[in-house]
Tab-separated table of C-alpha atoms and ligand atoms in Angstrom:
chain	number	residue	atom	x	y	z
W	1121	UNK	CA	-20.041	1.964	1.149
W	1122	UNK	CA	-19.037	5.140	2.589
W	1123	UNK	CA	-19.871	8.292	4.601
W	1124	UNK	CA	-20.577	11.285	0.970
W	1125	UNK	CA	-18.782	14.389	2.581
W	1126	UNK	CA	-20.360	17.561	2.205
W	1127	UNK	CA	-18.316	19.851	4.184
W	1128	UNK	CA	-15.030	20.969	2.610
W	1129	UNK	CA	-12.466	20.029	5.073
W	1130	UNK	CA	-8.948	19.867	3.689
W	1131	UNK	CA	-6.438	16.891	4.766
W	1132	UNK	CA	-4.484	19.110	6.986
W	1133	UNK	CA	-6.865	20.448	9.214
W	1134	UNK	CA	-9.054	16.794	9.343
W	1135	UNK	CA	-5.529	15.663	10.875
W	1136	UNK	CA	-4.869	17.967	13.401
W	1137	UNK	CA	-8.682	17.648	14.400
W	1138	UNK	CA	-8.209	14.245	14.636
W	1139	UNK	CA	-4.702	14.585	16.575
W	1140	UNK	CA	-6.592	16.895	18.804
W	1141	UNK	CA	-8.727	14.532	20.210
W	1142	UNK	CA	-5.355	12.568	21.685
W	1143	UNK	CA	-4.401	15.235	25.302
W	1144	UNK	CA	-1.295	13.327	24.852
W	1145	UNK	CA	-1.057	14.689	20.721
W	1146	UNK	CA	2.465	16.922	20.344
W	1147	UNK	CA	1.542	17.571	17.372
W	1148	UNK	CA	4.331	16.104	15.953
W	1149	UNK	CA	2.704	13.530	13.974
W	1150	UNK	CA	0.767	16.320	12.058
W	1151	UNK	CA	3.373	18.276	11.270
W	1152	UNK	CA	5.132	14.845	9.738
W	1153	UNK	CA	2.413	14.211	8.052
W	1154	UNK	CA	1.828	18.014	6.465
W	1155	UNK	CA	5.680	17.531	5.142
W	1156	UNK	CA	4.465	14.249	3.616
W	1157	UNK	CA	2.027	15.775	1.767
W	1158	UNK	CA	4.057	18.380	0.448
W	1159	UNK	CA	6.284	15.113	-1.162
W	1160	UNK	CA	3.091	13.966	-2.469
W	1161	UNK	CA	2.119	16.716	-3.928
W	1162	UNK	CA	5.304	17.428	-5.608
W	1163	UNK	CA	5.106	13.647	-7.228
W	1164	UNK	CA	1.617	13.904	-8.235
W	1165	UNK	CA	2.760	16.987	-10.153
W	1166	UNK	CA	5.659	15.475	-11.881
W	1167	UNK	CA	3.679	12.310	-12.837
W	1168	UNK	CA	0.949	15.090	-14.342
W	1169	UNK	CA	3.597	16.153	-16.573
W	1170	UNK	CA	5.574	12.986	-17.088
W	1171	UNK	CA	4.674	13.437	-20.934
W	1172	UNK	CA	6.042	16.355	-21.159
W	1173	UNK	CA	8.668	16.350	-19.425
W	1174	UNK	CA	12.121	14.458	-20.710
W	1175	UNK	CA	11.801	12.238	-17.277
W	1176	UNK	CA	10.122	8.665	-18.916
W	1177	UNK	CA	12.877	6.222	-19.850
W	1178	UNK	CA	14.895	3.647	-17.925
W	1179	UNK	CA	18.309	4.456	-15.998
W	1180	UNK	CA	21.161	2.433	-16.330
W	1181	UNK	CA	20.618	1.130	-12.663
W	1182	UNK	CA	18.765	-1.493	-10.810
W	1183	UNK	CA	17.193	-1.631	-7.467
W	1184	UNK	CA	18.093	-3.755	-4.797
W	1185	UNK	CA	15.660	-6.073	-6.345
W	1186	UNK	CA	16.958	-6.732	-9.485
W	1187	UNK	CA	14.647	-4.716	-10.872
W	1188	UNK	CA	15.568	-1.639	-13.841
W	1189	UNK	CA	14.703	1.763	-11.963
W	1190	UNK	CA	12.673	4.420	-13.710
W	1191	UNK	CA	13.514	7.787	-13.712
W	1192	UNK	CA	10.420	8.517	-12.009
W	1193	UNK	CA	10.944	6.479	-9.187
W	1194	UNK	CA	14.099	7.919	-8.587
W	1195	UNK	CA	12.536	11.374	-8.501
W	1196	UNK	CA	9.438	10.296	-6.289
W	1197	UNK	CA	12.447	8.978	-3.923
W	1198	UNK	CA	14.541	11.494	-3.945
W	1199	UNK	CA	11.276	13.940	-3.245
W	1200	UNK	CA	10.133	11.737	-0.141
W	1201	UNK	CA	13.565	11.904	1.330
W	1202	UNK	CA	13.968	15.579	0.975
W	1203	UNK	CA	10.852	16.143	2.035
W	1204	UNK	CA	10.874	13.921	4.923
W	1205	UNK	CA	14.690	14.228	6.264
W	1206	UNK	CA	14.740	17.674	8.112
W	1207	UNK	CA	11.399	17.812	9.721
W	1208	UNK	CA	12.482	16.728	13.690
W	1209	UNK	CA	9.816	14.046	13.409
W	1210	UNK	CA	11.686	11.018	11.964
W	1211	UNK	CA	15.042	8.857	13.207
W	1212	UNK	CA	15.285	7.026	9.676
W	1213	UNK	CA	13.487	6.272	6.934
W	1214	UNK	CA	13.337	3.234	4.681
W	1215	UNK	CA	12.462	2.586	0.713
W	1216	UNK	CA	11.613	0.036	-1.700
W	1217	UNK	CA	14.450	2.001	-3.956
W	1218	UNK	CA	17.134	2.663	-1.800
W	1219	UNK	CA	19.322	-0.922	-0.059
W	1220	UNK	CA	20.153	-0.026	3.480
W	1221	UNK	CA	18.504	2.360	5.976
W	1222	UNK	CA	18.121	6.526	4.977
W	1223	UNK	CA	20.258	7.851	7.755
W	1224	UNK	CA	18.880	11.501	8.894
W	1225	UNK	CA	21.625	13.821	8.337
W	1226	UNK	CA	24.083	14.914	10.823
W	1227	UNK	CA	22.996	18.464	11.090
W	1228	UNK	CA	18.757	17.374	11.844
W	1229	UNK	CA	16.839	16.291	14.804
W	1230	UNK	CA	15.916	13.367	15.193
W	1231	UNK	CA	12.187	12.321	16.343
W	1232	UNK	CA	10.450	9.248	17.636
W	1233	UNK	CA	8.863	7.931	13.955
W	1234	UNK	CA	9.767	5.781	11.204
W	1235	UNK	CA	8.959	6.040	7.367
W	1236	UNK	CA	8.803	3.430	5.216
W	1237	UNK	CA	7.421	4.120	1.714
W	1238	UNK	CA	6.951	2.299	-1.966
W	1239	UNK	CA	7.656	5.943	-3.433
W	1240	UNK	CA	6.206	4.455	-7.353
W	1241	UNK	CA	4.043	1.443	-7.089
W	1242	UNK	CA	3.360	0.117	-10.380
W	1243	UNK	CA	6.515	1.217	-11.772
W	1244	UNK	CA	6.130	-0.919	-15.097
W	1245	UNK	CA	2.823	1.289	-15.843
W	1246	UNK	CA	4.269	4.604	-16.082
W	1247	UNK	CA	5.317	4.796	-19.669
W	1248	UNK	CA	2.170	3.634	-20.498
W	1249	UNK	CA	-0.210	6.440	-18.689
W	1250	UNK	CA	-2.144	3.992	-16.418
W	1251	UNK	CA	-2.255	4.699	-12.778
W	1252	UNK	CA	0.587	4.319	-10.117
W	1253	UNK	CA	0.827	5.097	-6.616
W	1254	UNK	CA	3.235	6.301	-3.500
W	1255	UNK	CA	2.777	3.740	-0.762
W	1256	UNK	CA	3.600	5.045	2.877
W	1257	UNK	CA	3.734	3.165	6.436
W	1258	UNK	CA	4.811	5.048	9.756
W	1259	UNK	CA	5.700	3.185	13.152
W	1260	UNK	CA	6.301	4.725	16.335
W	1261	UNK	CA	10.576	3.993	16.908
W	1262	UNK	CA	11.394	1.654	19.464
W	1263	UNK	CA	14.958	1.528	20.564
W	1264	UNK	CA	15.661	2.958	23.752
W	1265	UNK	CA	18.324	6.185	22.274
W	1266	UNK	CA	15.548	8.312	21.119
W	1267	UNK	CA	17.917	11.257	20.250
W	1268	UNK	CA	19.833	8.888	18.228
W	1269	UNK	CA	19.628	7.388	14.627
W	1270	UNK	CA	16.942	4.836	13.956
W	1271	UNK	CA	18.137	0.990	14.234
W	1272	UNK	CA	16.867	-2.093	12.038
W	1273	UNK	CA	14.891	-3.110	14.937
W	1274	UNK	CA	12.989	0.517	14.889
W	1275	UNK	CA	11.717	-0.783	11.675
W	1276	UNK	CA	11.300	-4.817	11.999
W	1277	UNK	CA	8.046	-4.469	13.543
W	1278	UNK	CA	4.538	-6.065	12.759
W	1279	UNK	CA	2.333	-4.437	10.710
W	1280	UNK	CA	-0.456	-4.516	13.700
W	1281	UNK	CA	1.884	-1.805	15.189
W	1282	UNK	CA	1.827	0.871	12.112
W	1283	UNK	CA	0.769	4.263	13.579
W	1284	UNK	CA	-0.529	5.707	10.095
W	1285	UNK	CA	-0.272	4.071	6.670
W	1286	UNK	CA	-1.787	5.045	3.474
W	1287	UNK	CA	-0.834	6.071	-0.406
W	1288	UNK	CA	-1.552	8.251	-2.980
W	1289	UNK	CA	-2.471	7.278	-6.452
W	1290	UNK	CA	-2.049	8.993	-9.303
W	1291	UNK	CA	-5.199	8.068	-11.264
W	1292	UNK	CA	-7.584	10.188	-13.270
W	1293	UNK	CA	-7.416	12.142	-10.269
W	1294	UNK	CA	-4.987	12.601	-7.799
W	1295	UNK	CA	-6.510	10.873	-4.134
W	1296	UNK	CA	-5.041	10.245	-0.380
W	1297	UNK	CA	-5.879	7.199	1.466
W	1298	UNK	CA	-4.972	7.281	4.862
W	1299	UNK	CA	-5.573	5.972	8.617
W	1300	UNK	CA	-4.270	5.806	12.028
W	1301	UNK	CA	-6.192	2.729	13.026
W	1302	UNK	CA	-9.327	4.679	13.434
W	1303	UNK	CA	-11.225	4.097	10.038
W	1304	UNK	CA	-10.189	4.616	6.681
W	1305	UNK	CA	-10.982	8.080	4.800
W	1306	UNK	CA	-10.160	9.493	1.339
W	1307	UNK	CA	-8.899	12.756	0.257
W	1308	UNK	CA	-9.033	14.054	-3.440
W	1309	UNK	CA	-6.272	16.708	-4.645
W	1310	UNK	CA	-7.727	20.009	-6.484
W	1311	UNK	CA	-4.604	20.681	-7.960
W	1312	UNK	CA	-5.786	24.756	-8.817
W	1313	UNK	CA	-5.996	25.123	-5.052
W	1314	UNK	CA	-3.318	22.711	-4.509
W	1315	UNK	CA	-5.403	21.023	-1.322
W	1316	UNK	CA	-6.738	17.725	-0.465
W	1317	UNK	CA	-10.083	17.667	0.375
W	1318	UNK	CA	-11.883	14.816	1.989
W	1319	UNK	CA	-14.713	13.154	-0.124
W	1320	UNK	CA	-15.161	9.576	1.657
W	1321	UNK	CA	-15.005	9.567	5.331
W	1322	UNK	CA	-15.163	5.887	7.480
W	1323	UNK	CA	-14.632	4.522	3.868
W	1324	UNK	CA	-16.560	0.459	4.596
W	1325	UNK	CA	-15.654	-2.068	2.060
W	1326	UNK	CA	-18.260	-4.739	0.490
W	1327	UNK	CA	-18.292	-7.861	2.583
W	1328	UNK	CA	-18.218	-9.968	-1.061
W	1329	UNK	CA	-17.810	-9.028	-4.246
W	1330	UNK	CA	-17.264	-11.529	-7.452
W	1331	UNK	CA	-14.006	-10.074	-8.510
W	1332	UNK	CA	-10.649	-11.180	-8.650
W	1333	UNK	CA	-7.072	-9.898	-9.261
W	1334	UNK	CA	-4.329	-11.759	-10.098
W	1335	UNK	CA	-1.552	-12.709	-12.429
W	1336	UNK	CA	-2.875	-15.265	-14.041
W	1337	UNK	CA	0.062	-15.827	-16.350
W	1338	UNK	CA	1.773	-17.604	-13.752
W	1339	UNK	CA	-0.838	-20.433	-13.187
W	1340	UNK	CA	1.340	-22.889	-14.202
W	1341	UNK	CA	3.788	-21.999	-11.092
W	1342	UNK	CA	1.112	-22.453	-8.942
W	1343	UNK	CA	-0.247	-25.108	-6.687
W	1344	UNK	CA	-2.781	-27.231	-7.278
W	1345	UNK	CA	-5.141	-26.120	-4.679
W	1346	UNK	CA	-4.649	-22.370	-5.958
W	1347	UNK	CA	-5.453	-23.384	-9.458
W	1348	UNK	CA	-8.407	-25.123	-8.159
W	1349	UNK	CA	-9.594	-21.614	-6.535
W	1350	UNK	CA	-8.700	-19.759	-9.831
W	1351	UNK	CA	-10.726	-22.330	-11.737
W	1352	UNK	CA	-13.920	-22.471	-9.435
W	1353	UNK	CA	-14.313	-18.229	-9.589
W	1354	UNK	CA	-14.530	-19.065	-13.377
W	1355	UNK	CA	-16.853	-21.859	-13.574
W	1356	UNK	CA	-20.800	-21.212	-12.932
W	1357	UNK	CA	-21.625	-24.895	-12.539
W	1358	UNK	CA	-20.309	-23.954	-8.919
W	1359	UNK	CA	-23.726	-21.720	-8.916
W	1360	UNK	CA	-22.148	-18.385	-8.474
W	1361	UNK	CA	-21.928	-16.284	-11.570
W	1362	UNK	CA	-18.262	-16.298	-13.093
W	1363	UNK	CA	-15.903	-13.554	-11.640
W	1364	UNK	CA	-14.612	-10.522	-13.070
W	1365	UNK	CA	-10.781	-10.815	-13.674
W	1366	UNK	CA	-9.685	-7.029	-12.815
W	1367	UNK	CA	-5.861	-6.638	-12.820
W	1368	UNK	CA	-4.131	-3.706	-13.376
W	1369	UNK	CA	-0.358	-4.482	-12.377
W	1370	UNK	CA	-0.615	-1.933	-9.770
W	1371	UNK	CA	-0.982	-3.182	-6.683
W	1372	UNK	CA	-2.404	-0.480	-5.009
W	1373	UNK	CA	-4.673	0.642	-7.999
W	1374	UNK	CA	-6.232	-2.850	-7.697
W	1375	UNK	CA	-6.403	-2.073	-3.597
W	1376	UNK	CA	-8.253	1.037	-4.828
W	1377	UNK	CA	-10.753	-0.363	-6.764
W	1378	UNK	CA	-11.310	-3.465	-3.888
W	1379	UNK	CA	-11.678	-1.214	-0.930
W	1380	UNK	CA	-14.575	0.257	-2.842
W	1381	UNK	CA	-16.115	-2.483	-5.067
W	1382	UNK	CA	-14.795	-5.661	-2.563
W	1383	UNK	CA	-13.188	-8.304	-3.953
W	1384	UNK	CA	-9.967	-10.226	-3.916
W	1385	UNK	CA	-6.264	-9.335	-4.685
W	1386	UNK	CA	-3.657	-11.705	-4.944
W	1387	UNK	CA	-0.021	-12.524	-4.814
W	1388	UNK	CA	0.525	-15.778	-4.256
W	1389	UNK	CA	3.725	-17.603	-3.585
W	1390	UNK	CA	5.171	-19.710	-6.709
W	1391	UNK	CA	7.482	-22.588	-7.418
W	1392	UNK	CA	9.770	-19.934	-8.553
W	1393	UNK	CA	9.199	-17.029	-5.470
W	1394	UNK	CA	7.593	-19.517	-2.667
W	1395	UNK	CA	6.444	-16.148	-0.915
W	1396	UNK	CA	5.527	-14.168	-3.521
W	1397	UNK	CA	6.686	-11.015	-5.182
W	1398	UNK	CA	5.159	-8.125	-2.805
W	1399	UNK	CA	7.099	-6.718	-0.308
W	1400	UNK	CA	5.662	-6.738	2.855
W	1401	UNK	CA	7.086	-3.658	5.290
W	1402	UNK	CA	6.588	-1.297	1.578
W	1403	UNK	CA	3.105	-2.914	0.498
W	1404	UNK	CA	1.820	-5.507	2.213
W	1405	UNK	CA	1.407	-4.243	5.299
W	1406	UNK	CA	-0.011	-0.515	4.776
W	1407	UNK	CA	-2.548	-2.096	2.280
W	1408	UNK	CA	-3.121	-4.796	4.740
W	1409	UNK	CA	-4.020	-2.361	7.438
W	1410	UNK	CA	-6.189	0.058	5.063
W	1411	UNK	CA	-7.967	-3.023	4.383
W	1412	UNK	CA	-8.820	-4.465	7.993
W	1413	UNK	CA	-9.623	-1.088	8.718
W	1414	UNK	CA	-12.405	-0.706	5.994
W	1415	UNK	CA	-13.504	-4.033	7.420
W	1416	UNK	CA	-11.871	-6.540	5.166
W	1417	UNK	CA	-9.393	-9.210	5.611
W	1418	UNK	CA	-5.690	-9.663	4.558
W	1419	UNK	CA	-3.843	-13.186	4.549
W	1420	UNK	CA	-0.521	-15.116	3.836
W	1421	UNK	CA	-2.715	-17.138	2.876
W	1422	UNK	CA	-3.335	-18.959	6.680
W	1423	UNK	CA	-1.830	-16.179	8.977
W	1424	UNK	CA	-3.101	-12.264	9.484
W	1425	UNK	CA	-0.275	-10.371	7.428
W	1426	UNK	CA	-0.328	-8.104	10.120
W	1427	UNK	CA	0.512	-9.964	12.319
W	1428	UNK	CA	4.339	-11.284	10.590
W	1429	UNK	CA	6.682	-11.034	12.048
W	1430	UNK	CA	9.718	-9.468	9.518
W	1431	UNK	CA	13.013	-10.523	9.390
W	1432	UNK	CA	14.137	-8.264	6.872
W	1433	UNK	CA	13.276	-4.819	5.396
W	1434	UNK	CA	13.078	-5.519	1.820
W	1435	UNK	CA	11.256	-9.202	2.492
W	1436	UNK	CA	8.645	-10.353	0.457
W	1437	UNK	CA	5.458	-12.628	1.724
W	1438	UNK	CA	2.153	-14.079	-0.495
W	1439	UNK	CA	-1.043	-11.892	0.315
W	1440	UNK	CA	-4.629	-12.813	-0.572
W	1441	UNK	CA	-6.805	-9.213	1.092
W	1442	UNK	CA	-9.870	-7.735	0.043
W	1443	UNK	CA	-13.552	-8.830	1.239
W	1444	UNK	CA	-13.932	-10.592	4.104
W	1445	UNK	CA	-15.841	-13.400	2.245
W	1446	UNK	CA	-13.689	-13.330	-0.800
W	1447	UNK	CA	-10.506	-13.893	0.726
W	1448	UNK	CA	-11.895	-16.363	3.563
W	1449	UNK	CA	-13.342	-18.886	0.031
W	1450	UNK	CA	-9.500	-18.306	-1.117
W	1451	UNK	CA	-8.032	-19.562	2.097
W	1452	UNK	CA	-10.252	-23.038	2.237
W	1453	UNK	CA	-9.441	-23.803	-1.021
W	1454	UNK	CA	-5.478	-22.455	-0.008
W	1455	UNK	CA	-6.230	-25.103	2.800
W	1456	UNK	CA	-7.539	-28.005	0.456
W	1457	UNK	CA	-11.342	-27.576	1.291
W	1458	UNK	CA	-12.947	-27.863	-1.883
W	1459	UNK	CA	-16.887	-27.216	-2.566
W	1460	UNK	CA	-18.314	-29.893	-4.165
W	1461	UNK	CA	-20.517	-28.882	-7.470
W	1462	UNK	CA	-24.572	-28.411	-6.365
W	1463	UNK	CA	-25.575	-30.898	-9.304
W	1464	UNK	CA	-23.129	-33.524	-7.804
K	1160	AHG	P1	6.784	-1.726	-8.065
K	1160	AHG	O1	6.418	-0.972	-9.293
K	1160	AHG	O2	6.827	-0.859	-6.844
K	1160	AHG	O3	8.023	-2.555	-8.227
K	1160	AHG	O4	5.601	-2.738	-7.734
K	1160	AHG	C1	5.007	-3.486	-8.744
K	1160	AHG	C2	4.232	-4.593	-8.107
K	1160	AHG	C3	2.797	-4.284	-7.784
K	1160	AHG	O5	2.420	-2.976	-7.811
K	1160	AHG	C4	2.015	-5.071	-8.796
K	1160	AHG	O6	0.830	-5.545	-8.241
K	1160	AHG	C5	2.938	-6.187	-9.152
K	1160	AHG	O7	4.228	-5.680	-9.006
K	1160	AHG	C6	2.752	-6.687	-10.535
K	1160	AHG	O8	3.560	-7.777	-10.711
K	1160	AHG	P2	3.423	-8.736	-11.990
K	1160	AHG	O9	3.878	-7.956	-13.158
K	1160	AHG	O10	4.306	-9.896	-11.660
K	1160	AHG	O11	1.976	-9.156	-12.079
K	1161	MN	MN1	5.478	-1.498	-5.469
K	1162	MN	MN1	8.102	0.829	-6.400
């Protein structure tokens, strides 16, 4: 459920309107933001021709998870960091792609924010034309030196203290999702005027919705009380209709669809990866707080995501978020509360 925009108000000016209402507003954070759009812009572009151009294909390298790197991804990261390194506004940046810190160079100011950003979410879906995404979290810095280069400790902050987080996805049309802790609202890119316009303002998620998404080709790594909550969304003797299994691979395509239709997302810790596959400062968290903000809940499982506390950049954690009802069933099950059949 959301607020249908009629005005045309593009993203820029719904910022600085918003950053206007703060007397102590620099303006800084707008003007970050404006060169963040320019990266997004750039990306959603490139994807657009992806097809076309000779840019599909795997490198020879990895990431710093293991993972092959697509050429795409390398351009989308490459694009945020130009984008983002000469601006004044940030004292370091951090990526999914890239192993250490992104030192600003030398010859830049350096301002009082840090970037971290998934620059292609659902990296395994580009070859095959379904939707992918550019996940983005900023935090204000907090070491003392604030004319100096950003530290770990700048960055190894709880997700509760994001100043902005949001993403674009590259789906059959190009949209922003975006807030600053003040409501969620979502901007769609007319790509002939080269603007993002805002469609859905104070964007409010479903409180339930029978809908899950998963991997569910890793049940057997599971735990029994998580196969037990897998098996009960299936099975109508429970009374409730069976679930829809929705899972696109993308995480934040699947956090698209939830924060409209409700619904639960899930990536659960394993016996192989106890906590899970997402990471938490690139994913997790800006998801996490798009979806408390729209009025739904995120999880570990047992503790608020946002309120980790990370130990390392590129960590990863388990995450049940969507509805509010949804993902508090998951938890008692999670928990070993089971419902008991209403013909038993
Ligand atoms: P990325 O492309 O940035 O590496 O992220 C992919 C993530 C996430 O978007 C998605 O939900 C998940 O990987 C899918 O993992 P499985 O293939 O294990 O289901
Ligand atoms: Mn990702
Ligand atoms: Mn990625």
């Amino acid at each position: 459920m959301a607020f249908r925009v009629n005005k045309l108000v593009t993203i820029e000016r719904h910022i600085s309107e918003q950053q206007e209402l703060h007397s102590s507003a620099t303006g800084s954070f707008s003007r970050m933001m404006r060169d963040l759009l320019l990266a997004l812009r750039i990306i959603s572009r490139e994807v657009r021709r992806a097809g076309f151009n000779d840019i599909l294909g795997v490198t020879e390298s990895q990431n710093v998870h293991g993972e092959q790197v697509k050429k795409l991804d390398e351009f989308a990261n490459e694009t945020i960091i130009r984008a983002m390194d000469h601006g004044g506004h940030l004292c370091a940046m951090a990526s999914e792609e890239s192993e250490g810190l992104i030192e600003i160079p030398e010859e830049y100011e350096r301002g009082n924010y840090v970037l971290l950003f998934d620059p292609l979410d659902g990296s395994s879906n580009i070859d095959v034309n379904v939707t992918i995404g550019t996940i983005f979290s900023i935090f204000r810095r907090v070491t003392p030196d604030r004319v100096g280069n950003g530290h770990e400790d700048d960055f190894l902050q709880p997700g509760n203290r994001q100043v902005a987080a949001g993403y674009a996805l590259y789906g059959s049309s190009t949209c922003l999702v975006y807030t600053t802790g003040q409501g969620v609202n979502m901007f769609t890119y007319d790509p002939t005027v080269g603007e993002f316009f805002l469609t859905q303002e104070n964007l409010q998620m479903p409180d339930r919705h029978n809908s899950y998404s998963i991997n569910e080709g890793n049940y057997h790594k599971w735990n029994d009380e998580l196969r037990r909550y897998i098996d009960f969304v299936k099975d109508p003797s429970y009374g409730h209709a069976s679930y829809s299994l929705r899972y696109i691979g993308t995480a934040v395509a699947d956090i698209h669809r939830i924060l409209q239709h409700g619904g639960i997302f899930m990536y659960p810790g394993d016996k192989k990866n106890p906590n899970g596959k997402l990471r938490l400062m690139y994913e997790i968290n800006p998801l996490a707080l798009l979806i408390e903000q729209a009025g739904g809940r995120a999880t570990d499982g047992k503790n608020r995501v946002l309120d980790l506390n990370p130990e390392d950049i590129h960590q990863t954690a388990p995450v049940f978020m969507g509805s509010k009802a949804n993902v508090l069933e998951a938890e008692a099950f999670v928990r070993g509360e089971f419902p008991s059949r209403p013909d038993n």
